Amino acid sequence: MSQPTRILAVDDSRATLEVIKRNLVPEGYEVYTCERVSEALPLLEDYAIDLVITDYRMPQSTGMDLIRHVRANYPDTEIMMITGYPSIPGAVEAIKDGAGEYLAKPFTTEELLSAVQRIVERLMRRRVLSSGDTPPDNFGIIGSSQEMEHVFQRIGKASSTDANVLISGDSGTGKELVARAVHYNSARRASSFVPVNCTAIPDSLVESELFGHVKGAFTGAKDGRAGFFEIASGGSIFLDEIGDASPNMQAKLLRVIQSKEFSKVGSSRVHKVDTRILAATHKDLRRMVDEGTFREDLFYRINVVDIKVPPLAERGDDILVLVNHFLTKFAKAMHREAPQLTDDALAVLRGYSWPGNVRELENLIQRLVVIVDHDLIDVTDLPDAMRFCLPRAGGSNRSLAEVESEHIQRVLTSVGGNKTRAAEILGINRKTLREKLRRIDGVEGE
């Protein structure tokens, strides 16, 4: 949000208002206060209030009256109810009528800040979802996080040159999208973009696939054919997963990049190469060079401009924008209204680790649109492994053993101690689970 979150606190207790203001203002919130509901109404009209914090019992109009007024007239404003007379019926009524949080007096500073933070996070998620897709200057790639802004800058620089580009990133992060963005925003955009999967070419066919062959060059060559480099002449060739290229392929690629010429299999005629190299990998090529499994000379030839694509889990609210994009895309394909996700479901998606990155998210949303019949997708509609992967507050300064232990205990609790079911959710067998529990508890469990 470009401006501070605006909070309106309404309570007939000046002491409570002072506590709220004293605690929230230092956190960067813009706080307005008043002691009557009647005083709150003009403030709601004059300012774009993000959150209303209201007392339950007040003279004349009550907090419930204010909640109903806000819900009827300011549907995008969040609400938190506070009261010195806590009761379950009161809480139920407040939540039913639209309060996002219910806080009993006296509350601690931590309780207040935590409640406000939860509400602001929900508010921001909703605003991200309603903000639409990516602006056109982002090369058609959805995302506006700081990490992706860096990618867009690199795409812009790469597009303005004819240098070879190495795109690195985990599987499913969208490396080919980046390669296409570089090509179609470069001076070569009118010529071909030719994708080549380096893992799919048998070693015996490398030369024929890359450079083509003439009729009769080998048994079965009934006709001549153009290779990938000839097809990409004047344009760009995208060498996907170049880290999986065999030593033979690496040698052939290095030769054509160095000499800028090739000959078809079965022919002595030399063809000049006018093709830009865009390569991508999910592997650490520098480490492979050190290990001797990737040619150092080829590495430096393709790594003139490097673009690192971040994993989805590091892209912040881009996850929510992508959720909205895929919901609309697949709902349109199925000729149905796009379903919505509850705040809890969005929180799970926002906090999930996404090992499969954007590809995993796209597949999940497609599956939800196909399978879920109702219009509101909740946490229970999400895969088990995802539902039990909620992050723990407290940052990353914990050991792997601590994180694993907490996750195992959470999953066990969620299934009532059923170890067979817990092992299924965790993706391990029952024996492995017993061994992990023995290490955690110091005793063998069954």
XYZ file of C-alpha atoms in Angstrom:
446
model
C 0.000 0.000 0.000
C 1.352 3.372 -1.023
C -0.069 5.229 1.991
C -0.181 4.280 5.691
C -3.062 2.087 6.828
C -5.798 4.354 8.177
C -7.466 3.197 11.386
C -10.528 4.709 13.050
C -10.900 3.822 16.758
C -14.314 4.422 18.368
C -14.669 3.993 22.150
C -16.335 5.999 24.910
C -13.237 5.399 27.050
C -10.561 8.026 26.406
C -8.025 5.808 28.162
C -8.668 2.977 25.697
C -8.380 5.342 22.736
C -5.074 6.636 24.099
C -3.743 3.078 24.485
C -4.742 2.221 20.910
C -3.201 5.358 19.459
C -0.024 5.141 21.545
C 0.594 1.557 20.392
C -0.387 1.816 16.725
C 1.058 5.154 15.612
C 4.716 4.116 16.239
C 4.049 1.078 14.023
C 3.317 3.358 11.070
C -0.483 3.367 11.227
C -2.506 6.569 10.755
C -4.986 6.609 13.659
C -8.170 8.683 14.112
C -10.179 8.507 17.344
C -13.642 9.502 18.516
C -15.890 8.701 21.504
C -19.275 8.405 19.779
C -20.608 6.551 16.761
C -22.141 9.822 15.573
C -18.648 11.347 15.491
C -17.324 8.392 13.489
C -19.751 8.757 10.576
C -18.299 11.965 9.065
C -14.771 10.576 9.452
C -15.797 7.530 7.445
C -17.143 9.827 4.733
C -14.121 12.143 4.620
C -11.288 9.599 4.833
C -10.645 6.262 3.161
C -10.617 4.251 6.404
C -9.002 0.837 6.135
C -9.885 -0.500 9.599
C -12.515 0.435 12.173
C -11.819 -0.591 15.783
C -15.004 -0.162 17.778
C -16.157 -0.758 21.337
C -19.155 -3.031 21.825
C -21.143 -0.956 24.330
C -21.386 2.811 23.936
C -24.032 5.468 24.731
C -26.748 6.044 22.128
C -25.575 3.983 19.113
C -23.636 0.792 19.867
C -20.659 -0.849 18.255
C -22.998 -3.310 16.535
C -24.829 -0.381 14.939
C -21.511 0.930 13.631
C -20.501 -2.479 12.289
C -23.759 -2.779 10.341
C -23.357 0.766 8.978
C -19.794 0.093 7.824
C -20.746 -3.213 6.222
C -23.656 -1.612 4.355
C -21.739 1.442 3.127
C -18.004 0.609 3.162
C -17.677 -3.083 2.204
C -13.900 -2.834 1.712
C -13.270 -1.528 5.251
C -12.157 -4.066 7.844
C -13.648 -4.133 11.359
C -12.397 -5.190 14.797
C -14.677 -5.313 17.852
C -13.291 -4.682 21.360
C -15.269 -4.947 24.581
C -14.933 -5.056 28.338
C -17.957 -7.392 28.482
C -16.775 -10.448 26.606
C -19.367 -13.067 25.828
C -19.627 -15.854 23.300
C -23.026 -14.669 21.962
C -21.583 -11.160 21.566
C -18.574 -12.473 19.700
C -20.744 -14.613 17.441
C -23.006 -11.660 16.664
C -20.033 -9.373 15.932
C -18.375 -11.896 13.607
C -21.689 -12.675 11.934
C -22.310 -8.997 11.208
C -18.861 -8.468 9.725
C -16.195 -7.964 12.386
C -12.934 -9.595 11.332
C -11.520 -9.783 14.866
C -12.969 -9.755 18.384
C -10.707 -8.566 21.223
C -11.610 -8.572 24.929
C -10.466 -5.857 27.329
C -8.005 -5.601 28.910
C -5.776 -6.575 26.001
C -2.006 -6.512 25.820
C 0.008 -4.517 23.325
C 1.015 -7.764 21.621
C -2.609 -8.903 21.314
C -3.630 -5.572 19.778
C -0.740 -5.452 17.308
C -1.221 -9.078 16.309
C -4.937 -8.607 15.686
C -4.370 -5.451 13.639
C -1.593 -7.120 11.644
C -3.847 -10.093 10.793
C -6.544 -7.742 9.555
C -4.123 -5.623 7.507
C -2.709 -8.757 5.875
C -6.238 -9.826 4.877
C -6.910 -6.346 3.546
C -3.735 -6.341 1.467
C -4.465 -9.815 0.075
C -7.884 -8.656 -1.093
C -6.450 -5.528 -2.682
C -3.786 -7.510 -4.488
C -6.447 -9.868 -5.864
C -8.615 -6.983 -7.056
C -5.754 -5.031 -8.615
C -5.840 -6.933 -11.911
C -3.045 -8.404 -13.969
C 0.440 -7.127 -14.599
C 0.945 -3.820 -16.446
C 1.947 -4.227 -20.125
C 5.494 -2.940 -19.538
C 6.344 -6.140 -17.614
C 6.874 -8.089 -20.855
C 3.619 -9.991 -20.402
C 4.951 -11.694 -17.260
C 2.728 -11.459 -14.192
C 4.403 -10.056 -11.098
C 5.347 -6.804 -9.419
C 7.497 -7.952 -6.494
C 10.936 -6.461 -5.975
C 12.491 -9.768 -7.025
C 10.602 -9.734 -10.329
C 11.340 -6.058 -10.916
C 15.008 -7.049 -10.968
C 14.199 -9.743 -13.552
C 12.341 -7.189 -15.702
C 15.335 -4.851 -15.565
C 17.625 -7.643 -16.745
C 15.190 -8.560 -19.538
C 15.214 -4.937 -20.688
C 19.010 -4.817 -20.766
C 19.293 -8.193 -22.506
C 16.689 -7.218 -25.106
C 18.660 -4.137 -26.106
C 21.754 -6.191 -27.003
C 22.509 -9.253 -29.102
C 24.559 -10.958 -26.371
C 23.948 -14.557 -25.330
C 21.829 -14.978 -22.194
C 21.851 -17.601 -19.435
C 18.590 -17.855 -17.486
C 18.784 -19.773 -14.215
C 16.104 -20.762 -11.749
C 14.268 -23.691 -10.205
C 12.001 -25.867 -12.318
C 8.606 -24.281 -12.895
C 9.685 -20.671 -12.328
C 9.015 -19.566 -15.910
C 12.460 -19.509 -17.518
C 11.035 -19.988 -21.009
C 8.692 -17.015 -20.475
C 11.753 -14.915 -19.677
C 13.549 -16.201 -22.792
C 10.540 -15.365 -24.967
C 10.350 -11.908 -23.398
C 13.996 -11.265 -24.294
C 13.478 -12.449 -27.885
C 10.181 -10.693 -28.617
C 11.450 -7.400 -27.213
C 14.703 -7.530 -29.174
C 15.615 -6.555 -32.741
C 15.180 -10.245 -33.669
C 11.470 -10.314 -32.793
C 10.337 -10.727 -36.419
C 12.351 -13.950 -36.808
C 11.881 -17.366 -35.215
C 12.125 -18.290 -31.545
C 13.120 -21.965 -31.522
C 12.935 -23.895 -28.221
C 15.191 -26.937 -27.854
C 14.944 -29.354 -24.910
C 18.513 -30.487 -24.356
C 17.383 -33.508 -22.321
C 15.178 -34.869 -25.125
C 17.777 -35.268 -27.879
C 19.492 -38.683 -28.042
C 23.255 -38.357 -28.216
C 23.339 -40.162 -31.575
C 21.050 -37.534 -33.125
C 22.585 -34.379 -31.630
C 24.347 -33.228 -34.796
C 21.366 -33.984 -37.049
C 18.891 -32.248 -34.737
C 21.023 -29.150 -34.218
C 22.369 -28.699 -37.755
C 20.143 -30.816 -40.006
C 21.059 -33.419 -42.602
C 20.905 -33.951 -46.351
C 19.049 -36.731 -48.159
C 20.889 -40.050 -47.850
C 23.200 -38.835 -45.077
C 22.437 -41.993 -43.084
C 20.126 -44.968 -43.146
C 16.551 -43.730 -43.046
C 17.386 -40.195 -44.225
C 14.959 -40.305 -47.157
C 14.705 -36.537 -47.228
C 16.883 -33.664 -46.132
C 15.820 -31.565 -43.149
C 16.805 -28.306 -41.532
C 18.293 -28.309 -38.050
C 17.357 -26.070 -35.157
C 20.104 -23.535 -35.867
C 19.010 -23.129 -39.489
C 15.361 -22.717 -38.476
C 16.383 -20.081 -35.933
C 18.473 -18.119 -38.461
C 18.003 -14.417 -37.809
C 16.184 -15.198 -34.582
C 16.896 -16.904 -31.266
C 17.449 -20.501 -30.216
C 16.361 -21.386 -26.675
C 18.487 -24.188 -25.207
C 16.338 -25.346 -22.310
C 18.001 -27.300 -19.479
C 21.442 -26.886 -21.020
C 22.888 -28.258 -17.788
C 21.632 -31.687 -18.914
C 23.415 -31.504 -22.281
C 25.745 -34.447 -22.900
C 29.493 -33.850 -23.380
C 28.953 -34.487 -27.096
C 26.227 -31.851 -27.326
C 28.309 -29.400 -25.309
C 31.174 -29.817 -27.781
C 28.894 -29.289 -30.799
C 27.339 -26.192 -29.235
C 30.690 -24.680 -28.349
C 31.947 -25.160 -31.899
C 28.967 -23.481 -33.558
C 28.989 -20.601 -31.058
C 32.726 -19.998 -31.578
C 32.876 -20.372 -35.355
C 29.367 -19.065 -36.151
C 29.046 -21.685 -38.846
C 27.998 -25.320 -39.288
C 27.605 -28.056 -41.859
C 24.679 -30.416 -42.207
C 25.254 -34.116 -41.655
C 26.300 -35.633 -44.999
C 27.286 -32.304 -46.537
C 30.538 -30.339 -46.736
C 28.780 -27.071 -47.451
C 29.331 -24.489 -44.704
C 26.368 -22.431 -43.461
C 26.845 -19.180 -41.595
C 25.079 -18.837 -38.247
C 23.121 -15.727 -37.348
C 21.350 -17.002 -34.238
C 21.233 -15.649 -30.719
C 21.703 -18.143 -27.874
C 19.240 -18.056 -24.978
C 20.013 -20.869 -22.539
C 18.269 -21.945 -19.343
C 19.058 -24.302 -16.489
C 17.874 -25.285 -13.035
C 21.362 -26.538 -12.181
C 24.380 -24.744 -10.738
C 26.582 -24.551 -13.833
C 29.476 -22.942 -11.955
C 29.631 -25.923 -9.623
C 29.363 -28.278 -12.609
C 32.335 -26.484 -14.201
C 34.332 -26.999 -11.000
C 33.314 -30.666 -10.956
C 34.260 -31.111 -14.603
C 30.769 -32.035 -15.801
C 30.166 -28.845 -17.801
C 32.620 -27.217 -20.174
C 34.097 -24.004 -18.795
C 34.589 -22.482 -22.256
C 30.919 -23.145 -23.134
C 29.784 -21.690 -19.817
C 31.493 -18.372 -20.468
C 30.194 -18.300 -24.042
C 26.544 -18.567 -22.990
C 26.779 -16.604 -19.723
C 27.330 -13.118 -21.164
C 24.111 -11.784 -19.623
C 22.693 -13.708 -16.670
C 19.086 -13.569 -15.477
C 18.144 -15.331 -12.241
C 14.421 -16.125 -11.894
C 13.365 -16.271 -8.205
C 11.330 -19.157 -6.785
C 7.637 -18.409 -6.296
C 7.916 -18.568 -2.497
C 10.209 -15.510 -2.589
C 7.873 -13.405 -4.731
C 5.520 -12.196 -1.993
C 2.106 -11.025 -3.158
C 2.842 -12.118 -6.726
C 1.387 -15.432 -5.558
C -2.007 -13.797 -5.015
C -1.922 -11.997 -8.363
C -1.126 -15.298 -10.086
C -3.961 -17.010 -8.196
C -6.382 -14.399 -9.519
C -4.986 -14.715 -13.048
C -5.269 -18.518 -13.132
C -8.749 -18.503 -11.547
C -9.988 -16.185 -14.292
C -8.182 -18.105 -17.029
C -9.475 -21.572 -16.151
C -12.973 -20.423 -15.178
C -13.295 -18.731 -18.572
C -12.139 -21.931 -20.307
C -14.852 -23.856 -18.436
C -17.513 -21.189 -19.100
C -18.192 -20.629 -15.422
C -17.879 -17.805 -12.937
C -14.465 -17.664 -11.302
C -14.683 -19.019 -7.728
C -13.326 -16.966 -4.849
C -10.962 -18.072 -2.086
C -11.510 -17.470 1.608
C -8.988 -15.405 3.551
C -7.767 -18.565 5.286
C -7.237 -20.345 1.963
C -5.357 -17.338 0.584
C -3.182 -17.277 3.710
C -2.274 -20.943 3.120
C -1.356 -20.289 -0.510
C 0.627 -17.193 0.465
C 2.613 -19.111 3.090
C 3.172 -22.385 1.196
C 6.718 -23.197 0.039
C 5.749 -24.015 -3.612
C 8.486 -26.511 -4.492
C 6.958 -26.758 -7.991
C 6.813 -22.964 -8.306
C 4.431 -21.280 -10.779
C 3.769 -24.546 -12.610
C 2.567 -26.138 -9.363
C 0.342 -23.150 -8.593
C -1.173 -23.190 -12.084
C -1.913 -26.917 -11.863
C -3.479 -26.481 -8.417
C -5.800 -23.664 -9.508
C -6.844 -25.590 -12.614
C -7.659 -28.626 -10.468
C -9.660 -26.514 -8.013
C -11.679 -24.862 -10.782
C -12.432 -28.277 -12.306
C -13.191 -30.209 -9.113
C -14.699 -27.709 -6.656
C -18.379 -27.104 -7.418
C -19.063 -24.325 -4.924
C -18.194 -20.665 -5.470
C -16.050 -20.213 -2.355
C -12.863 -22.272 -2.043
C -11.786 -22.865 1.563
C -8.790 -24.477 3.260
C -10.539 -27.862 3.285
C -10.551 -27.845 -0.533
C -6.748 -27.606 -0.679
C -4.426 -30.658 -0.779
C -3.592 -32.142 2.622
C 0.158 -31.558 2.302
C -0.483 -27.895 1.594
C -2.944 -27.378 4.445
C -0.419 -28.644 6.959
C 2.479 -26.511 5.738
C 1.517 -23.226 7.379
C 4.621 -21.203 8.313
C 5.443 -20.485 11.905
C 6.005 -16.937 13.062
C 9.476 -16.368 14.379
C 11.596 -16.050 11.288
C 14.156 -18.398 9.808
C 16.663 -18.522 12.664
C 15.802 -22.105 13.498
C 17.507 -25.358 12.690
C 16.149 -27.766 10.094
C 15.516 -30.302 12.871
C 13.321 -27.792 14.738
C 11.267 -26.988 11.641
C 10.843 -30.676 10.785
C 9.877 -31.576 14.344
C 7.238 -28.856 14.527
C 5.772 -29.814 11.168
C 5.543 -33.499 12.068
C 3.854 -32.705 15.383
C 1.384 -30.371 13.653
C 0.412 -33.007 11.102
C 0.057 -35.681 13.788
C -2.197 -33.420 15.828
C -4.346 -32.643 12.791
C -5.034 -36.352 12.169
C -5.604 -37.242 15.796
C -2.315 -39.105 16.179
C -2.984 -41.468 13.254
C 0.580 -42.294 12.182
C -0.426 -44.019 8.951
C -2.389 -40.978 7.795
C 0.353 -38.607 8.987
C 2.977 -40.565 7.030
C 0.833 -40.274 3.874
C 0.523 -36.501 4.270
C 4.246 -36.141 4.976
C 5.127 -38.236 1.932
C 7.150 -40.788 3.912
C 6.544 -44.382 5.005
C 5.455 -45.356 8.499
C 8.880 -46.745 9.407
C 10.582 -43.441 8.558
C 7.988 -41.587 10.604
C 8.658 -43.855 13.620
C 12.395 -43.177 13.329
C 11.835 -39.415 13.173
C 9.517 -39.540 16.199
C 12.090 -41.573 18.101
C 14.697 -38.881 17.445
C 12.249 -36.157 18.468
C 10.997 -37.802 21.647
C 14.074 -39.830 22.570
C 11.895 -42.918 22.809
C 10.565 -45.423 20.298
C 6.890 -44.895 19.586
C 4.414 -47.095 17.832
